[in-house]
PDB file of C-alpha atoms and ligand atoms in Angstrom:
ATOM      1  CA  MET A 214      16.313  -7.308  -5.755  1.00 88.00           C
ATOM      2  CA  ILE A 215      13.420  -5.684  -4.511  1.00 97.00           C
ATOM      3  CA  LYS A 216      13.215  -1.913  -7.013  1.00 98.00           C
ATOM      4  CA  GLN A 217       9.484  -1.778  -7.955  1.00 98.00           C
ATOM      5  CA  ALA A 218       6.295  -0.691  -5.955  1.00 98.00           C
ATOM      6  CA  ILE A 219       3.179  -1.017  -6.755  1.00 98.00           C
ATOM      7  CA  ILE A 220       0.042   0.891  -4.643  1.00 98.00           C
ATOM      8  CA  PRO A 221      -3.782   0.425  -5.261  1.00 98.00           C
ATOM      9  CA  LEU A 222      -5.598   3.736  -5.499  1.00 98.00           C
ATOM     10  CA  ALA A 223      -8.568   2.971  -7.327  1.00 98.00           C
ATOM     11  CA  GLY A 224     -11.155   1.635  -4.689  1.00 97.00           C
ATOM     12  CA  LEU A 225     -14.105   3.669  -3.091  1.00 96.00           C
ATOM     13  CA  GLY A 226     -13.674   5.014  -0.059  1.00 96.00           C
ATOM     14  CA  THR A 227     -16.703   3.828   0.903  1.00 96.00           C
ATOM     15  CA  ARG A 228     -15.817   4.470   4.599  1.00 95.00           C
ATOM     16  CA  LEU A 229     -15.117   8.187   3.710  1.00 96.00           C
ATOM     17  CA  LEU A 230     -17.809   9.139   2.313  1.00 96.00           C
ATOM     18  CA  PRO A 231     -19.379  11.673   1.307  1.00 96.00           C
ATOM     19  CA  LEU A 232     -15.909  13.535   1.419  1.00 94.00           C
ATOM     20  CA  THR A 233     -14.515  10.607  -1.249  1.00 95.00           C
ATOM     21  CA  SER A 234     -17.647  11.017  -3.491  1.00 95.00           C
ATOM     22  CA  VAL A 235     -15.508  14.322  -4.874  1.00 95.00           C
ATOM     23  CA  PHE A 236     -11.662  13.865  -3.584  1.00 96.00           C
ATOM     24  CA  ALA A 237      -9.191  11.265  -2.950  1.00 97.00           C
ATOM     25  CA  LYS A 238      -8.668  10.094   0.488  1.00 97.00           C
ATOM     26  CA  GLU A 239      -5.053   9.708  -0.336  1.00 98.00           C
ATOM     27  CA  LEU A 240      -4.476  13.515  -0.793  1.00 98.00           C
ATOM     28  CA  LEU A 241      -5.996  14.637   2.443  1.00 96.00           C
ATOM     29  CA  PRO A 242      -3.222  16.097   4.958  1.00 96.00           C
ATOM     30  CA  ILE A 243      -1.520  14.394   7.521  1.00 96.00           C
ATOM     31  CA  ASN A 244      -0.286  17.012   9.976  1.00 94.00           C
ATOM     32  CA  GLY A 245      -0.091  19.407   6.912  1.00 93.00           C
ATOM     33  CA  LYS A 246       1.388  16.713   3.728  1.00 95.00           C
ATOM     34  CA  PRO A 247      -0.911  14.305   2.097  1.00 97.00           C
ATOM     35  CA  GLY A 248      -1.278  10.792   3.159  1.00 97.00           C
ATOM     36  CA  ILE A 249       0.067   9.608   0.186  1.00 98.00           C
ATOM     37  CA  GLU A 250       3.580  11.111   0.538  1.00 98.00           C
ATOM     38  CA  TYR A 251       4.258   9.118   3.520  1.00 98.00           C
ATOM     39  CA  ILE A 252       3.861   5.720   1.536  1.00 98.00           C
ATOM     40  CA  LEU A 253       6.380   7.402  -1.096  1.00 98.00           C
ATOM     41  CA  GLU A 254       8.501   8.584   1.343  1.00 98.00           C
ATOM     42  CA  GLU A 255       8.679   4.669   2.564  1.00 98.00           C
ATOM     43  CA  CYS A 256       9.149   3.415  -0.271  1.00 98.00           C
ATOM     44  CA  ILE A 257      12.303   6.145  -1.500  1.00 98.00           C
ATOM     45  CA  ASP A 258      13.682   5.161   1.973  1.00 98.00           C
ATOM     46  CA  SER A 259      13.572   1.714   1.486  1.00 98.00           C
ATOM     47  CA  GLY A 260      15.585   1.560  -2.135  1.00 98.00           C
ATOM     48  CA  ILE A 261      12.808   1.213  -4.556  1.00 98.00           C
ATOM     49  CA  LYS A 262      13.347   2.865  -7.728  1.00 98.00           C
ATOM     50  CA  GLU A 263       9.744   3.056  -9.220  1.00 98.00           C
ATOM     51  CA  ILE A 264       6.640   3.676  -8.009  1.00 98.00           C
ATOM     52  CA  ILE A 265       3.444   1.805 -10.473  1.00 98.00           C
ATOM     53  CA  PHE A 266      -0.155   3.988  -8.782  1.00 98.00           C
ATOM     54  CA  ILE A 267      -3.564   1.874 -10.020  1.00 98.00           C
ATOM     55  CA  ILE A 268      -5.671   5.023 -10.199  1.00 98.00           C
ATOM     56  CA  SER A 269      -9.277   5.154 -11.961  1.00 98.00           C
ATOM     57  CA  GLN A 270     -10.549   7.757 -13.988  1.00 96.00           C
ATOM     58  CA  LYS A 271     -12.285   9.108 -10.884  1.00 95.00           C
ATOM     59  CA  LYS A 272      -9.564   9.612  -8.741  1.00 97.00           C
ATOM     60  CA  LYS A 273      -7.316  11.207 -12.082  1.00 97.00           C
ATOM     61  CA  ILE A 274      -6.411  14.069  -9.279  1.00 98.00           C
ATOM     62  CA  ILE A 275      -3.761  12.112  -7.626  1.00 98.00           C
ATOM     63  CA  LYS A 276      -2.446  12.123 -11.311  1.00 98.00           C
ATOM     64  CA  LYS A 277      -2.498  16.164 -11.746  1.00 98.00           C
ATOM     65  CA  TYR A 278      -1.353  16.615  -8.049  1.00 98.00           C
ATOM     66  CA  PHE A 279       2.136  15.405  -9.709  1.00 98.00           C
ATOM     67  CA  TYR A 280       1.354  16.543 -13.095  1.00 98.00           C
ATOM     68  CA  ASN A 281       0.803  20.483 -12.274  1.00 97.00           C
ATOM     69  CA  ASP A 282       3.655  21.829 -13.977  1.00 97.00           C
ATOM     70  CA  GLN A 283       2.625  24.740 -15.277  1.00 97.00           C
ATOM     71  CA  PHE A 284       0.676  25.938 -12.268  1.00 97.00           C
ATOM     72  CA  TYR A 285       3.758  25.594 -10.538  1.00 97.00           C
ATOM     73  CA  LYS A 286       6.149  27.507 -12.919  1.00 96.00           C
ATOM     74  CA  LYS A 287       3.225  30.382 -13.362  1.00 96.00           C
ATOM     75  CA  ILE A 288       3.551  31.471  -9.625  1.00 96.00           C
ATOM     76  CA  ILE A 289       7.283  30.587  -8.971  1.00 96.00           C
ATOM     77  CA  LYS A 290       7.870  33.159 -11.803  1.00 94.00           C
ATOM     78  CA  LYS A 291       5.667  35.588 -10.099  1.00 94.00           C
ATOM     79  CA  LYS A 292       6.497  35.358  -6.271  1.00 90.00           C
ATOM     80  CA  LYS A 293       9.928  33.904  -5.920  1.00 86.00           C
ATOM     81  CA  ASP A 294       9.017  31.966  -2.826  1.00 94.00           C
ATOM     82  CA  ASN A 295      11.295  29.594  -1.334  1.00 96.00           C
ATOM     83  CA  ARG A 296       8.829  27.335   0.042  1.00 96.00           C
ATOM     84  CA  ILE A 297       7.333  26.872  -2.972  1.00 97.00           C
ATOM     85  CA  ILE A 298       9.983  26.154  -4.800  1.00 97.00           C
ATOM     86  CA  SER A 299      10.965  23.246  -2.550  1.00 96.00           C
ATOM     87  CA  GLU A 300       7.549  22.042  -2.548  1.00 96.00           C
ATOM     88  CA  TYR A 301       7.735  21.497  -6.347  1.00 97.00           C
ATOM     89  CA  LYS A 302      11.048  20.044  -6.252  1.00 97.00           C
ATOM     90  CA  LYS A 303      10.169  17.548  -4.490  1.00 97.00           C
ATOM     91  CA  ILE A 304       6.831  16.718  -6.282  1.00 97.00           C
ATOM     92  CA  LEU A 305       8.791  16.786  -9.491  1.00 98.00           C
ATOM     93  CA  ARG A 306      10.974  14.279  -7.774  1.00 97.00           C
ATOM     94  CA  TYR A 307       8.103  11.826  -6.876  1.00 98.00           C
ATOM     95  CA  LYS A 308       6.812  12.411 -10.401  1.00 98.00           C
ATOM     96  CA  LYS A 309      10.078  10.854 -12.294  1.00 98.00           C
ATOM     97  CA  MET A 310       9.210   7.674  -9.616  1.00 98.00           C
ATOM     98  CA  ILE A 311       6.027   6.999 -10.648  1.00 98.00           C
ATOM     99  CA  LYS A 312       3.822   5.036 -13.542  1.00 98.00           C
ATOM    100  CA  PHE A 313       0.022   5.530 -13.716  1.00 98.00           C
ATOM    101  CA  VAL A 314      -1.616   2.635 -14.720  1.00 98.00           C
ATOM    102  CA  TYR A 315      -5.340   2.431 -14.712  1.00 98.00           C
ATOM    103  CA  GLN A 316      -8.504   0.046 -13.036  1.00 98.00           C
ATOM    104  CA  ASN A 317     -11.455   1.582 -13.935  1.00 91.00           C
ATOM    105  CA  LYS A 318     -14.027  -0.901 -12.060  1.00 97.00           C
ATOM    106  CA  PRO A 319     -12.781  -1.456  -8.323  1.00 97.00           C
ATOM    107  CA  LEU A 320     -13.315  -5.409  -8.994  1.00 97.00           C
ATOM    108  CA  GLY A 321     -11.123  -5.699  -5.786  1.00 97.00           C
ATOM    109  CA  THR A 322      -7.063  -5.758  -4.719  1.00 98.00           C
ATOM    110  CA  GLY A 323      -6.303  -8.744  -6.918  1.00 98.00           C
ATOM    111  CA  ASP A 324      -7.511  -7.305  -9.744  1.00 98.00           C
ATOM    112  CA  ALA A 325      -6.085  -3.613  -9.147  1.00 98.00           C
ATOM    113  CA  VAL A 326      -2.465  -5.879  -9.175  1.00 98.00           C
ATOM    114  CA  LEU A 327      -3.007  -7.748 -12.486  1.00 98.00           C
ATOM    115  CA  LYS A 328      -3.041  -4.436 -14.217  1.00 98.00           C
ATOM    116  CA  THR A 329       0.547  -3.660 -13.088  1.00 98.00           C
ATOM    117  CA  LYS A 330       1.263  -7.256 -15.029  1.00 98.00           C
ATOM    118  CA  LYS A 331       3.380  -5.973 -18.058  1.00 97.00           C
ATOM    119  CA  TYR A 332       5.398  -3.566 -15.828  1.00 98.00           C
ATOM    120  CA  ILE A 333       6.831  -5.694 -13.168  1.00 98.00           C
ATOM    121  CA  LYS A 334      10.167  -6.467 -13.849  1.00 97.00           C
ATOM    122  CA  ASN A 335      11.649  -8.457 -11.268  1.00 97.00           C
ATOM    123  CA  LYS A 336      10.897 -11.984  -9.749  1.00 97.00           C
ATOM    124  CA  TYR A 337       9.311  -9.670  -6.471  1.00 98.00           C
ATOM    125  CA  PHE A 338       7.487  -7.075  -6.037  1.00 98.00           C
ATOM    126  CA  LEU A 339       6.204  -4.465  -2.620  1.00 98.00           C
ATOM    127  CA  MET A 340       3.056  -3.207  -2.696  1.00 98.00           C
ATOM    128  CA  LEU A 341       1.656  -0.465  -0.242  1.00 98.00           C
ATOM    129  CA  LEU A 342      -2.114  -0.043   0.918  1.00 98.00           C
ATOM    130  CA  PRO A 343      -2.333   3.559   1.549  1.00 98.00           C
ATOM    131  CA  ASP A 344      -4.731   3.102   4.027  1.00 97.00           C
ATOM    132  CA  ASP A 345      -2.073   1.840   6.391  1.00 97.00           C
ATOM    133  CA  LEU A 346       0.637   3.956   7.865  1.00 98.00           C
ATOM    134  CA  ILE A 347       3.361   2.406   9.585  1.00 98.00           C
ATOM    135  CA  ILE A 348       5.514   5.104  11.442  1.00 97.00           C
ATOM    136  CA  LYS A 349       8.447   5.341  13.667  1.00 96.00           C
ATOM    137  CA  LYS A 350      10.014   2.642  11.407  1.00 97.00           C
ATOM    138  CA  ASN A 351      10.387   2.041   7.860  1.00 98.00           C
ATOM    139  CA  CYS A 352       8.318  -0.998   7.374  1.00 98.00           C
ATOM    140  CA  SER A 353       8.999  -2.054   4.082  1.00 98.00           C
ATOM    141  CA  LYS A 354      13.018  -1.450   4.590  1.00 98.00           C
ATOM    142  CA  SER A 355      12.350  -3.921   7.577  1.00 98.00           C
ATOM    143  CA  MET A 356      10.397  -7.014   4.920  1.00 98.00           C
ATOM    144  CA  ILE A 357      13.146  -6.141   1.984  1.00 98.00           C
ATOM    145  CA  LYS A 358      16.014  -7.330   4.753  1.00 98.00           C
ATOM    146  CA  ILE A 359      13.310 -10.200   5.711  1.00 98.00           C
ATOM    147  CA  HIS A 360      12.967 -11.143   1.828  1.00 98.00           C
ATOM    148  CA  LYS A 361      16.822 -11.172   1.489  1.00 97.00           C
ATOM    149  CA  LYS A 362      17.212 -13.225   4.274  1.00 97.00           C
ATOM    150  CA  PHE A 363      14.983 -16.080   3.553  1.00 96.00           C
ATOM    151  CA  ASN A 364      14.105 -15.149  -0.226  1.00 96.00           C
ATOM    152  CA  SER A 365      10.231 -15.559  -0.124  1.00 96.00           C
ATOM    153  CA  SER A 366       7.556 -13.380   0.386  1.00 98.00           C
ATOM    154  CA  VAL A 367       6.707 -11.552   2.965  1.00 98.00           C
ATOM    155  CA  MET A 368       3.730  -9.543   4.704  1.00 98.00           C
ATOM    156  CA  ALA A 369       3.291  -7.159   7.474  1.00 98.00           C
ATOM    157  CA  SER A 370       1.320  -8.655  10.318  1.00 98.00           C
ATOM    158  CA  MET A 371      -0.001  -7.267  13.840  1.00 97.00           C
ATOM    159  CA  THR A 372      -2.734  -8.796  16.325  1.00 97.00           C
ATOM    160  CA  VAL A 373      -5.817  -7.246  16.541  1.00 97.00           C
ATOM    161  CA  LYS A 374      -8.771  -7.339  18.723  1.00 96.00           C
ATOM    162  CA  LYS A 375     -11.003 -10.642  18.459  1.00 95.00           C
ATOM    163  CA  GLU A 376     -13.877  -8.539  17.517  1.00 95.00           C
ATOM    164  CA  SER A 377     -12.006  -6.671  14.543  1.00 94.00           C
ATOM    165  CA  VAL A 378     -11.157  -9.878  12.534  1.00 97.00           C
ATOM    166  CA  SER A 379     -14.070  -9.560  10.088  1.00 95.00           C
ATOM    167  CA  ARG A 380     -12.065  -6.186   9.133  1.00 93.00           C
ATOM    168  CA  TRP A 381      -8.665  -7.943   8.375  1.00 94.00           C
ATOM    169  CA  GLY A 382      -6.927 -10.657   6.297  1.00 96.00           C
ATOM    170  CA  ILE A 383      -6.289 -12.835   8.856  1.00 97.00           C
ATOM    171  CA  PHE A 384      -3.789 -15.911   8.888  1.00 97.00           C
ATOM    172  CA  LYS A 385      -2.520 -18.883  10.193  1.00 96.00           C
ATOM    173  CA  PHE A 386       1.096 -19.678  10.971  1.00 94.00           C
ATOM    174  CA  LYS A 387       2.581 -22.956  10.484  1.00 93.00           C
ATOM    175  CA  LYS A 388       6.213 -22.040  12.334  1.00 94.00           C
ATOM    176  CA  HIS A 389       8.508 -19.343  14.132  1.00 95.00           C
ATOM    177  CA  LEU A 390      11.076 -18.594  11.887  1.00 96.00           C
ATOM    178  CA  ASP A 391      12.371 -16.154  14.783  1.00 95.00           C
ATOM    179  CA  LYS A 392      10.864 -13.408  17.214  1.00 93.00           C
ATOM    180  CA  GLN A 393       9.161 -11.412  14.568  1.00 96.00           C
ATOM    181  CA  ASN A 394       8.983 -13.596  11.517  1.00 97.00           C
ATOM    182  CA  SER A 395       6.810 -16.893  11.158  1.00 97.00           C
ATOM    183  CA  LEU A 396       5.996 -18.776   8.172  1.00 97.00           C
ATOM    184  CA  ILE A 397       2.291 -18.462   7.053  1.00 97.00           C
ATOM    185  CA  ASP A 398       0.077 -21.748   6.760  1.00 96.00           C
ATOM    186  CA  ASP A 399      -3.272 -20.048   6.071  1.00 95.00           C
ATOM    187  CA  VAL A 400      -4.877 -16.603   5.330  1.00 97.00           C
ATOM    188  CA  ILE A 401      -8.280 -15.745   4.844  1.00 96.00           C
ATOM    189  CA  GLU A 402     -10.184 -12.483   3.283  1.00 94.00           C
ATOM    190  CA  LYS A 403     -12.576 -10.547   6.654  1.00 95.00           C
ATOM    191  CA  PRO A 404     -13.708 -14.100   8.155  1.00 96.00           C
ATOM    192  CA  SER A 405     -16.256 -14.070  10.688  1.00 96.00           C
ATOM    193  CA  ILE A 406     -14.973 -14.490  14.205  1.00 96.00           C
ATOM    194  CA  LYS A 407     -16.371 -17.564  14.334  1.00 95.00           C
ATOM    195  CA  LYS A 408     -14.490 -18.280  11.187  1.00 95.00           C
ATOM    196  CA  ALA A 409     -11.179 -16.729  11.724  1.00 96.00           C
ATOM    197  CA  PRO A 410      -7.977 -19.006  12.468  1.00 95.00           C
ATOM    198  CA  SER A 411      -6.160 -16.269  14.869  1.00 96.00           C
ATOM    199  CA  ASN A 412      -6.269 -12.719  15.792  1.00 96.00           C
ATOM    200  CA  LYS A 413      -3.317 -11.921  13.532  1.00 97.00           C
ATOM    201  CA  ALA A 414      -3.990  -9.614  11.133  1.00 98.00           C
ATOM    202  CA  VAL A 415      -2.218  -8.920   7.318  1.00 98.00           C
ATOM    203  CA  ILE A 416      -1.703  -5.153   7.720  1.00 97.00           C
ATOM    204  CA  GLY A 417      -0.917  -2.947   4.189  1.00 98.00           C
ATOM    205  CA  ARG A 418       2.960  -3.607   3.040  1.00 98.00           C
ATOM    206  CA  TYR A 419       3.453  -6.727   0.814  1.00 98.00           C
ATOM    207  CA  ILE A 420       6.182  -8.358  -0.869  1.00 98.00           C
ATOM    208  CA  LEU A 421       4.874 -10.922  -3.544  1.00 98.00           C
ATOM    209  CA  PRO A 422       6.534 -12.573  -6.463  1.00 98.00           C
ATOM    210  CA  LYS A 423       5.446 -11.791  -9.785  1.00 98.00           C
ATOM    211  CA  LYS A 424       4.042 -15.949 -10.338  1.00 97.00           C
ATOM    212  CA  ILE A 425       0.706 -13.843  -8.307  1.00 98.00           C
ATOM    213  CA  PHE A 426       0.024 -12.473 -12.075  1.00 98.00           C
ATOM    214  CA  THR A 427      -0.738 -16.129 -13.188  1.00 98.00           C
ATOM    215  CA  VAL A 428      -2.767 -17.082 -10.320  1.00 98.00           C
ATOM    216  CA  LEU A 429      -4.729 -13.532 -10.395  1.00 98.00           C
ATOM    217  CA  SER A 430      -5.425 -13.945 -14.719  1.00 97.00           C
ATOM    218  CA  LYS A 431      -7.566 -17.199 -13.347  1.00 97.00           C
ATOM    219  CA  GLN A 432      -9.014 -16.309 -10.260  1.00 97.00           C
ATOM    220  CA  LYS A 433     -12.596 -15.779 -10.079  1.00 95.00           C
ATOM    221  CA  PRO A 434     -14.582 -13.102  -7.500  1.00 96.00           C
ATOM    222  CA  GLY A 435     -14.269 -14.318  -3.923  1.00 94.00           C
ATOM    223  CA  LYS A 436     -16.339 -12.501  -0.566  1.00 92.00           C
ATOM    224  CA  GLY A 437     -18.511  -9.829  -1.844  1.00 93.00           C
ATOM    225  CA  GLY A 438     -17.543 -10.540  -5.647  1.00 96.00           C
ATOM    226  CA  GLU A 439     -14.556  -9.224  -5.613  1.00 96.00           C
ATOM    227  CA  ILE A 440     -10.899 -10.674  -6.935  1.00 97.00           C
ATOM    228  CA  HIS A 441      -9.032 -10.419  -3.385  1.00 97.00           C
ATOM    229  CA  ILE A 442      -5.373 -10.408  -3.473  1.00 97.00           C
ATOM    230  CA  THR A 443      -5.630 -12.688  -0.252  1.00 97.00           C
ATOM    231  CA  ASP A 444      -7.419 -15.581  -1.934  1.00 97.00           C
ATOM    232  CA  ALA A 445      -4.618 -15.159  -4.617  1.00 98.00           C
ATOM    233  CA  ILE A 446      -1.677 -15.431  -1.773  1.00 98.00           C
ATOM    234  CA  GLN A 447      -3.810 -18.589  -0.187  1.00 97.00           C
ATOM    235  CA  SER A 448      -3.497 -20.066  -3.940  1.00 97.00           C
ATOM    236  CA  LEU A 449       0.345 -19.678  -3.926  1.00 98.00           C
ATOM    237  CA  ILE A 450       0.719 -20.729   0.034  1.00 97.00           C
ATOM    238  CA  ASN A 451      -1.456 -24.274  -1.549  1.00 97.00           C
ATOM    239  CA  ASN A 452       1.366 -24.154  -3.854  1.00 96.00           C
ATOM    240  CA  ASN A 453       4.195 -24.390  -2.047  1.00 95.00           C
ATOM    241  CA  GLU A 454       4.744 -20.708  -2.050  1.00 96.00           C
ATOM    242  CA  ASN A 455       6.207 -19.536   1.302  1.00 97.00           C
ATOM    243  CA  PHE A 456       5.105 -16.613   2.814  1.00 98.00           C
ATOM    244  CA  ILE A 457       6.642 -14.854   6.144  1.00 98.00           C
ATOM    245  CA  ALA A 458       4.490 -13.101   8.608  1.00 98.00           C
ATOM    246  CA  HIS A 459       6.738  -9.944   9.293  1.00 98.00           C
ATOM    247  CA  ARG A 460       5.697  -8.642  12.733  1.00 98.00           C
ATOM    248  CA  PHE A 461       6.279  -5.041  12.287  1.00 97.00           C
ATOM    249  CA  SER A 462       8.055  -2.812  14.834  1.00 94.00           C
ATOM    250  CA  GLY A 463       6.396   0.519  13.486  1.00 95.00           C
ATOM    251  CA  LYS A 464       3.125   1.824  14.767  1.00 96.00           C
ATOM    252  CA  TYR A 465       0.599   1.367  12.900  1.00 97.00           C
ATOM    253  CA  LEU A 466      -2.070   4.088  11.734  1.00 97.00           C
ATOM    254  CA  ASP A 467      -5.007   3.560   9.889  1.00 95.00           C
ATOM    255  CA  CYS A 468      -5.978   6.328   7.494  1.00 95.00           C
ATOM    256  CA  GLY A 469      -9.331   4.486   6.323  1.00 94.00           C
ATOM    257  CA  THR A 470     -11.824   5.752   8.688  1.00 94.00           C
ATOM    258  CA  MET A 471     -12.607   8.912   9.731  1.00 94.00           C
ATOM    259  CA  ASN A 472     -11.480   8.279  13.669  1.00 95.00           C
ATOM    260  CA  GLY A 473      -8.267   6.581  12.521  1.00 95.00           C
ATOM    261  CA  TYR A 474      -7.727   9.216   9.716  1.00 95.00           C
ATOM    262  CA  ILE A 475      -8.074  12.292  12.831  1.00 95.00           C
ATOM    263  CA  LYS A 476      -5.848   9.897  15.511  1.00 96.00           C
ATOM    264  CA  SER A 477      -3.037   9.906  12.655  1.00 96.00           C
ATOM    265  CA  THR A 478      -3.202  13.601  12.700  1.00 93.00           C
ATOM    266  CA  LEU A 479      -2.738  13.419  15.943  1.00 95.00           C
ATOM    267  CA  LYS A 480      -0.516  11.018  16.616  1.00 95.00           C
ATOM    268  CA  ILE A 481       2.172  11.875  14.054  1.00 96.00           C
ATOM    269  CA  SER A 482       2.116  15.731  15.240  1.00 93.00           C
ATOM    270  CA  LYS A 483       3.279  14.494  18.804  1.00 92.00           C
ATOM    271  CA  LEU A 484       6.559  12.961  17.114  1.00 86.00           C
TER     272      LEU A 484
HETATM  273  P1  UTP B 927     -10.173  -1.505   0.853  1.00 97.56           P
HETATM  274  O1  UTP B 927     -11.294  -1.909  -0.369  1.00 97.56           O
HETATM  275  O2  UTP B 927      -9.656  -1.750   1.474  1.00 97.56           O
HETATM  276  O3  UTP B 927     -10.325   0.465   0.344  1.00 97.56           O
HETATM  277  O4  UTP B 927      -9.168  -0.949  -0.499  1.00 97.56           O
HETATM  278  P2  UTP B 927     -11.111   1.306  -0.191  1.00 97.56           P
HETATM  279  O5  UTP B 927     -12.101   0.946  -1.064  1.00 97.56           O
HETATM  280  O6  UTP B 927     -10.554   2.183  -0.400  1.00 97.56           O
HETATM  281  O7  UTP B 927     -12.192   1.657   1.025  1.00 97.56           O
HETATM  282  P3  UTP B 927     -13.410   1.503   1.680  1.00 97.56           P
HETATM  283  O8  UTP B 927     -13.242   0.112   2.324  1.00 97.56           O
HETATM  284  O9  UTP B 927     -14.522   1.428   0.621  1.00 97.56           O
HETATM  285  O10 UTP B 927     -14.131   2.653   2.478  1.00 97.56           O
HETATM  286  C1  UTP B 927      -7.731  -1.809  -0.095  1.00 97.56           C
HETATM  287  C2  UTP B 927      -6.860  -0.431  -0.939  1.00 97.56           C
HETATM  288  O11 UTP B 927      -7.056  -1.432  -2.240  1.00 97.56           O
HETATM  289  C3  UTP B 927      -7.204  -0.421  -3.234  1.00 97.56           C
HETATM  290  C4  UTP B 927      -8.158   1.031  -2.402  1.00 97.56           C
HETATM  291  O12 UTP B 927      -7.943   2.166  -3.132  1.00 97.56           O
HETATM  292  C5  UTP B 927      -6.970   0.733  -1.360  1.00 97.56           C
HETATM  293  O13 UTP B 927      -5.755   1.576  -1.169  1.00 97.56           O
HETATM  294  N1  UTP B 927      -8.193  -0.999  -3.988  1.00 97.56           N
HETATM  295  C6  UTP B 927      -9.451  -1.793  -3.952  1.00 97.56           C
HETATM  296  C7  UTP B 927      -8.232  -0.567  -5.430  1.00 97.56           C
HETATM  297  O14 UTP B 927      -7.248  -0.033  -5.599  1.00 97.56           O
HETATM  298  N2  UTP B 927      -8.790  -1.247  -6.711  1.00 97.56           N
HETATM  299  C8  UTP B 927      -9.893  -1.743  -6.233  1.00 97.56           C
HETATM  300  O15 UTP B 927     -11.226  -2.637  -6.643  1.00 97.56           O
HETATM  301  C9  UTP B 927     -10.512  -2.322  -4.926  1.00 97.56           C
END
């Protein structure tokens, strides 16, 4: 049963500087709604009951977004505005589901995941990277179905342009399970074009096993001196854990760059 999701939010967001020097990119509106709310809706709609946000002191504004009760109460008292009341109700509903943990040094995605160790209850949990929006079809929901069918770890995947492989975790598959799902053989973090085993990329949705924490707690820094979740996944694959690459059918929007962010708003506004 997948009932918990984690969302790493403690990165520096250097691709969106200078904006991210003072603001959390995940709160930027995409077609009028903060990006993080699309991610929360995907979680809720896929049956997730608890969501763990990994933030840093620098990104406390994200917590404030959900904990500004006095502010709302005062305004609602003064102005009985139905829009504000329903927005506040929505925030309260989210707040009930979210726990915050801190990663104050951005040592990598693997290190961020490790911060949630003592909160994860079941054998598997979901992880969503908030820069990656997937619209039109709930990717997490489809992945949970695949997880139930094969009882294994699952990652969202997509074919990318050969020239762009160094931006992603790239994998090679062992065998196809069906039209949309394959068993992964090898995965490598941001390889050069020369070293890339394919042009199949991992996108920011993962169903991970709890045992990944044991691997992460012993893991040495990898590329760029960071602890990457991809390296922990490769160690698990080497130890015979099955990882399925799920070719999702929704539309992928990259909100981690300014160009992608602008395009995302345009795409969503046309839905
Ligand atoms: P990235 O490294 O891809 O993005 O992390 P970033 O740090 O947000 O932005 P750039 O690359 O500098 O522009 C992927 C996800 O993992 C989180 C980030 O917040 C992002 O959601 N992350 C990354 C952490 O929580 N901690 C880290 O140490 C690193």
